[in-house]
């Protein structure tokens, strides 16, 4: 009979002043990000990037994150509405609920 139980580790990590300092710096930065206040105001884009996004959004475009892959989707609003409408009209996937 084989036993696959894992014995508790006896490893005790050694501490080093440099590692301790690094951990404290990381903890402080995380706390600063948490206490930043209103997280909606925090943006990692510079001014030119923000202006470019505003200009794109002022056109009849939809800008949103993709469902997978971390990409950004930019689509004409009429094309997007057409695609959504055709998807919702697929009676094999969606069912009309009458309330």
mmCIF file of N, CA and C in Angstrom, residues 4-5 8 11 14 18 24 26 37 41 46 56 58 64 69 73 79 83 94 96:
data_model
loop_
_atom_site.group_PDB
_atom_site.id
_atom_site.type_symbol
_atom_site.label_atom_id
_atom_site.label_comp_id
_atom_site.label_asym_id
_atom_site.label_seq_id
_atom_site.Cartn_x
_atom_site.Cartn_y
_atom_site.Cartn_z
ATOM 1 N N UNK A 4 0.269 8.591 -0.190
ATOM 2 C CA UNK A 4 0.665 9.812 -0.886
ATOM 3 C C UNK A 4 0.533 11.047 -0.002
ATOM 4 N N UNK A 5 0.436 10.831 1.297
ATOM 5 C CA UNK A 5 0.333 11.970 2.196
ATOM 6 C C UNK A 5 1.651 12.732 2.207
ATOM 7 N N UNK A 8 4.478 17.507 6.546
ATOM 8 C CA UNK A 8 4.601 18.959 6.724
ATOM 9 C C UNK A 8 6.050 19.407 6.506
ATOM 10 N N UNK A 11 10.873 23.508 6.413
ATOM 11 C CA UNK A 11 11.661 24.622 5.881
ATOM 12 C C UNK A 11 11.331 25.909 6.623
ATOM 13 N N UNK A 14 15.077 31.942 5.619
ATOM 14 C CA UNK A 14 16.007 32.845 6.271
ATOM 15 C C UNK A 14 15.599 34.275 5.940
ATOM 16 N N UNK A 18 17.825 43.029 3.183
ATOM 17 C CA UNK A 18 17.428 43.551 1.873
ATOM 18 C C UNK A 18 16.025 43.056 1.516
ATOM 19 N N UNK A 24 8.802 45.708 2.859
ATOM 20 C CA UNK A 24 8.193 46.903 3.464
ATOM 21 C C UNK A 24 7.875 47.951 2.407
ATOM 22 N N UNK A 26 7.205 47.377 -0.757
ATOM 23 C CA UNK A 26 6.045 46.865 -1.506
ATOM 24 C C UNK A 26 4.757 47.064 -0.718
ATOM 25 N N UNK A 37 -7.692 57.210 -2.495
ATOM 26 C CA UNK A 37 -8.940 57.966 -2.532
ATOM 27 C C UNK A 37 -9.864 57.346 -3.547
ATOM 28 N N UNK A 41 -10.497 58.179 -10.250
ATOM 29 C CA UNK A 41 -9.630 59.261 -10.720
ATOM 30 C C UNK A 41 -8.238 58.767 -11.082
ATOM 31 N N UNK A 46 -1.145 58.836 -20.026
ATOM 32 C CA UNK A 46 -0.688 60.218 -20.012
ATOM 33 C C UNK A 46 -1.708 61.094 -20.752
ATOM 34 N N UNK A 56 -11.448 59.538 -30.048
ATOM 35 C CA UNK A 56 -12.047 58.334 -30.609
ATOM 36 C C UNK A 56 -13.485 58.155 -30.122
ATOM 37 N N UNK A 58 -15.520 60.502 -29.181
ATOM 38 C CA UNK A 58 -16.407 61.546 -29.679
ATOM 39 C C UNK A 58 -16.955 61.184 -31.054
ATOM 40 N N UNK A 64 -14.208 49.214 -25.983
ATOM 41 C CA UNK A 64 -14.414 48.395 -24.790
ATOM 42 C C UNK A 64 -13.389 47.278 -24.747
ATOM 43 N N UNK A 69 -8.312 37.768 -23.724
ATOM 44 C CA UNK A 69 -7.048 38.147 -24.322
ATOM 45 C C UNK A 69 -6.514 39.503 -23.926
ATOM 46 N N UNK A 73 -11.388 46.486 -28.057
ATOM 47 C CA UNK A 73 -12.207 46.434 -29.260
ATOM 48 C C UNK A 73 -12.659 47.845 -29.603
ATOM 49 N N UNK A 79 -22.386 49.346 -36.610
ATOM 50 C CA UNK A 79 -21.964 47.961 -36.852
ATOM 51 C C UNK A 79 -22.149 47.138 -35.579
ATOM 52 N N UNK A 83 -24.552 43.863 -35.069
ATOM 53 C CA UNK A 83 -24.050 42.571 -34.599
ATOM 54 C C UNK A 83 -24.807 42.105 -33.354
ATOM 55 N N UNK A 94 -30.672 32.324 -27.715
ATOM 56 C CA UNK A 94 -31.432 33.148 -26.799
ATOM 57 C C UNK A 94 -32.914 32.834 -26.896
ATOM 58 N N UNK A 96 -36.816 34.345 -25.935
ATOM 59 C CA UNK A 96 -37.589 35.543 -25.604
ATOM 60 C C UNK A 96 -38.369 35.291 -24.308
#
